[in-house]
Amino acid sequence: MASRSLRRSNPITLVLALMLVLGFMLFILTPDKSDPIPKTVTPARSRKPPAVQRYHMNTLKATASPISNQEKVIILTPLAKFYDEYWTNLLKLNYPRELVELGFIIPKGREGNLALSKLQDVVHKVQTGKKKDQFAKVTILRQDFDSPVPQNEKDRHALSAQKARRAAMSKARNSLLFSVLRPDIAWVLWLDADIIETPPTLIQDLASHDKAVIVPNCFQRYKEGGVSKIRPYDYNSWHDSNDALKMAGTMGKDDIILEGYREMATWRLLMTGEYKEHGSVHDETKLDGVGGTALLVKAEVHRDGAMFPPFPFYHLIETEGFAKMARRLGYQPYGLPNYLVYHYNE
């Protein structure tokens, strides 16, 4: 018994046991150097959080002096077909480029692909050119649906195509608007892709009236017997009539009133009929419906909820429905009967 007890307490045995325990602990606690932390990875404790952007929306204003107040404008265009004249005219607008953003939405399909290719070429040329000529930002979106009708003038203006065509246009406008309207934008200019001639001062001219919603008169140049003439084009800017209101009262909930068609005699007063050849371009008129060929809107109107209804809204749709929605929100649309912009003549 005595000899066994002495062997258990032998110093050599105790030292070996201690060395074994220490070796095991060292093995466990030593990190594996075969898989080191890459040098490009920043330890979490030293990683900085992303910067926080603050926008003081209460100080964001859209005024009658947009350039002197450095107010940002975004020009939005649903673009199903690319016209060189549209782009040439756009580049002639003399609002400071650093305050201008562009947004486009293009439909699916062969025509959309062609329009996209041409647009990308001209945008790339400008945005890689001189700094002073570059726009602050350019966004191009593609629709996830096709245009419901062909884009030639005859087919797209047929009465039977209007409800589907304008519903699709509303969806395109809303998709574009909700995707690109940033908190520091003061004005939204809706400019159709087939508007090929406007004054270079279009933005500041319209903004100078300090209206929440304002639209010029859209005409079209043409030749008759070799003589250059102009004629009305956009009939969507109008003053309502008792006849139209009575017509709406007899309609089903999904029916819409369309302006400019013999089949629907609304007897509304159209802004095209208020044009005076030598009248002042500053003349204003209150409107119940607006067209979207060149429509300037204070961004707050859209932020408050006014969009382009793709469904019958008080029997109105798209831009005319937008005007009704803006009025319901307390924003009165205005028109300029003698201030002309021109539509492409096919």
PDB file of N, CA, C and O in Angstrom, residues 14 63 65 89 108 117 129 132 134 140 151 171-172 183 197 201 229 238 241 243 247 255 268 315 318 334 339:
ATOM      1  N   LEU A  14       3.521  14.041 -11.995  1.00  0.00           N
ATOM      2  CA  LEU A  14       2.770  15.289 -11.896  1.00  0.00           C
ATOM      3  C   LEU A  14       3.194  16.276 -12.962  1.00  0.00           C
ATOM      4  O   LEU A  14       2.366  16.995 -13.582  1.00  0.00           O
ATOM      5  N   THR A  63     -40.823  78.207 -56.441  1.00  0.00           N
ATOM      6  CA  THR A  63     -41.197  79.619 -56.489  1.00  0.00           C
ATOM      7  C   THR A  63     -41.228  80.145 -57.919  1.00  0.00           C
ATOM      8  O   THR A  63     -40.904  79.436 -58.879  1.00  0.00           O
ATOM      9  N   SER A  65     -39.224  82.265 -59.036  1.00  0.00           N
ATOM     10  CA  SER A  65     -37.843  82.553 -59.441  1.00  0.00           C
ATOM     11  C   SER A  65     -36.983  81.314 -59.216  1.00  0.00           C
ATOM     12  O   SER A  65     -36.106  81.291 -58.351  1.00  0.00           O
ATOM     13  N   ASN A  89     -34.506  69.792 -79.157  1.00  0.00           N
ATOM     14  CA  ASN A  89     -35.216  70.844 -78.435  1.00  0.00           C
ATOM     15  C   ASN A  89     -34.925  70.783 -76.945  1.00  0.00           C
ATOM     16  O   ASN A  89     -34.751  71.821 -76.288  1.00  0.00           O
ATOM     17  N   LYS A 108     -41.743  47.790 -73.490  1.00  0.00           N
ATOM     18  CA  LYS A 108     -41.145  46.575 -74.033  1.00  0.00           C
ATOM     19  C   LYS A 108     -41.385  46.527 -75.541  1.00  0.00           C
ATOM     20  O   LYS A 108     -42.119  47.323 -76.095  1.00  0.00           O
ATOM     21  N   SER A 117     -32.152  52.244 -77.684  1.00  0.00           N
ATOM     22  CA  SER A 117     -30.820  52.304 -78.294  1.00  0.00           C
ATOM     23  C   SER A 117     -30.457  53.734 -78.687  1.00  0.00           C
ATOM     24  O   SER A 117     -29.352  54.213 -78.414  1.00  0.00           O
ATOM     25  N   GLY A 129     -19.579  64.369 -72.159  1.00  0.00           N
ATOM     26  CA  GLY A 129     -19.032  65.576 -72.775  1.00  0.00           C
ATOM     27  C   GLY A 129     -18.596  66.595 -71.735  1.00  0.00           C
ATOM     28  O   GLY A 129     -18.214  66.244 -70.609  1.00  0.00           O
ATOM     29  N   LYS A 132     -20.199  71.273 -68.102  1.00  0.00           N
ATOM     30  CA  LYS A 132     -21.276  72.278 -68.057  1.00  0.00           C
ATOM     31  C   LYS A 132     -22.508  71.843 -68.845  1.00  0.00           C
ATOM     32  O   LYS A 132     -23.607  72.358 -68.634  1.00  0.00           O
ATOM     33  N   GLN A 134     -23.568  68.610 -68.955  1.00  0.00           N
ATOM     34  CA  GLN A 134     -24.109  67.380 -68.386  1.00  0.00           C
ATOM     35  C   GLN A 134     -25.306  67.665 -67.479  1.00  0.00           C
ATOM     36  O   GLN A 134     -25.332  68.660 -66.756  1.00  0.00           O
ATOM     37  N   ILE A 140     -33.139  55.887 -66.796  1.00  0.00           N
ATOM     38  CA  ILE A 140     -33.909  55.261 -67.869  1.00  0.00           C
ATOM     39  C   ILE A 140     -34.510  53.967 -67.325  1.00  0.00           C
ATOM     40  O   ILE A 140     -33.792  53.088 -66.855  1.00  0.00           O
ATOM     41  N   GLN A 151     -47.772  52.736 -82.262  1.00  0.00           N
ATOM     42  CA  GLN A 151     -47.436  54.109 -81.916  1.00  0.00           C
ATOM     43  C   GLN A 151     -47.620  55.104 -83.054  1.00  0.00           C
ATOM     44  O   GLN A 151     -47.288  56.272 -82.911  1.00  0.00           O
ATOM     45  N   LYS A 171     -50.048  54.215 -66.109  1.00  0.00           N
ATOM     46  CA  LYS A 171     -49.170  53.306 -65.365  1.00  0.00           C
ATOM     47  C   LYS A 171     -47.705  53.652 -65.607  1.00  0.00           C
ATOM     48  O   LYS A 171     -46.886  53.630 -64.687  1.00  0.00           O
ATOM     49  N   ALA A 172     -47.385  53.983 -66.849  1.00  0.00           N
ATOM     50  CA  ALA A 172     -46.003  54.354 -67.176  1.00  0.00           C
ATOM     51  C   ALA A 172     -45.605  55.637 -66.465  1.00  0.00           C
ATOM     52  O   ALA A 172     -44.518  55.729 -65.880  1.00  0.00           O
ATOM     53  N   PRO A 183     -36.323  63.685 -52.696  1.00  0.00           N
ATOM     54  CA  PRO A 183     -36.822  64.698 -51.752  1.00  0.00           C
ATOM     55  C   PRO A 183     -36.397  66.127 -52.052  1.00  0.00           C
ATOM     56  O   PRO A 183     -37.021  67.052 -51.548  1.00  0.00           O
ATOM     57  N   GLU A 197     -40.787  71.390 -80.303  1.00  0.00           N
ATOM     58  CA  GLU A 197     -40.461  72.821 -80.343  1.00  0.00           C
ATOM     59  C   GLU A 197     -41.100  73.527 -79.151  1.00  0.00           C
ATOM     60  O   GLU A 197     -42.315  73.484 -78.969  1.00  0.00           O
ATOM     61  N   THR A 201     -36.757  78.974 -72.837  1.00  0.00           N
ATOM     62  CA  THR A 201     -37.034  79.372 -71.454  1.00  0.00           C
ATOM     63  C   THR A 201     -38.297  78.703 -70.913  1.00  0.00           C
ATOM     64  O   THR A 201     -38.912  79.206 -69.971  1.00  0.00           O
ATOM     65  N   LYS A 229     -48.600  76.748 -91.677  1.00  0.00           N
ATOM     66  CA  LYS A 229     -49.713  77.110 -90.804  1.00  0.00           C
ATOM     67  C   LYS A 229     -49.577  76.357 -89.485  1.00  0.00           C
ATOM     68  O   LYS A 229     -48.740  75.467 -89.338  1.00  0.00           O
ATOM     69  N   TRP A 238     -59.084  71.837 -70.760  1.00  0.00           N
ATOM     70  CA  TRP A 238     -60.422  72.345 -70.989  1.00  0.00           C
ATOM     71  C   TRP A 238     -61.084  72.856 -69.713  1.00  0.00           C
ATOM     72  O   TRP A 238     -60.614  72.618 -68.600  1.00  0.00           O
ATOM     73  N   SER A 241     -68.171  71.530 -68.665  1.00  0.00           N
ATOM     74  CA  SER A 241     -69.469  72.040 -69.126  1.00  0.00           C
ATOM     75  C   SER A 241     -70.592  71.268 -68.441  1.00  0.00           C
ATOM     76  O   SER A 241     -70.391  70.131 -67.968  1.00  0.00           O
ATOM     77  N   ASP A 243     -73.030  69.959 -69.965  1.00  0.00           N
ATOM     78  CA  ASP A 243     -73.314  68.792 -70.810  1.00  0.00           C
ATOM     79  C   ASP A 243     -72.410  67.617 -70.424  1.00  0.00           C
ATOM     80  O   ASP A 243     -72.863  66.472 -70.354  1.00  0.00           O
ATOM     81  N   MET A 247     -73.527  64.092 -68.838  1.00  0.00           N
ATOM     82  CA  MET A 247     -73.114  62.854 -69.494  1.00  0.00           C
ATOM     83  C   MET A 247     -72.481  61.902 -68.481  1.00  0.00           C
ATOM     84  O   MET A 247     -72.769  60.708 -68.465  1.00  0.00           O
ATOM     85  N   ASP A 255     -66.936  53.753 -67.076  1.00  0.00           N
ATOM     86  CA  ASP A 255     -66.922  54.507 -68.335  1.00  0.00           C
ATOM     87  C   ASP A 255     -66.142  55.808 -68.166  1.00  0.00           C
ATOM     88  O   ASP A 255     -66.100  56.389 -67.070  1.00  0.00           O
ATOM     89  N   ARG A 268     -67.445  71.181 -73.957  1.00  0.00           N
ATOM     90  CA  ARG A 268     -66.515  71.866 -73.067  1.00  0.00           C
ATOM     91  C   ARG A 268     -65.811  72.991 -73.832  1.00  0.00           C
ATOM     92  O   ARG A 268     -65.622  72.907 -75.054  1.00  0.00           O
ATOM     93  N   HIS A 315     -64.959  59.594 -63.915  1.00  0.00           N
ATOM     94  CA  HIS A 315     -65.094  59.352 -65.352  1.00  0.00           C
ATOM     95  C   HIS A 315     -63.991  60.032 -66.170  1.00  0.00           C
ATOM     96  O   HIS A 315     -64.161  60.269 -67.371  1.00  0.00           O
ATOM     97  N   GLU A 318     -56.008  59.394 -66.811  1.00  0.00           N
ATOM     98  CA  GLU A 318     -54.667  59.914 -67.110  1.00  0.00           C
ATOM     99  C   GLU A 318     -54.542  61.398 -66.747  1.00  0.00           C
ATOM    100  O   GLU A 318     -54.845  61.778 -65.620  1.00  0.00           O
ATOM    101  N   TYR A 334     -53.876  75.603 -64.025  1.00  0.00           N
ATOM    102  CA  TYR A 334     -53.966  76.774 -64.903  1.00  0.00           C
ATOM    103  C   TYR A 334     -53.406  76.438 -66.277  1.00  0.00           C
ATOM    104  O   TYR A 334     -52.576  75.533 -66.428  1.00  0.00           O
ATOM    105  N   TYR A 339     -49.381  80.765 -75.026  1.00  0.00           N
ATOM    106  CA  TYR A 339     -48.010  80.278 -74.933  1.00  0.00           C
ATOM    107  C   TYR A 339     -47.997  78.905 -75.608  1.00  0.00           C
ATOM    108  O   TYR A 339     -48.569  77.941 -75.094  1.00  0.00           O
TER     109      TYR A 339
END
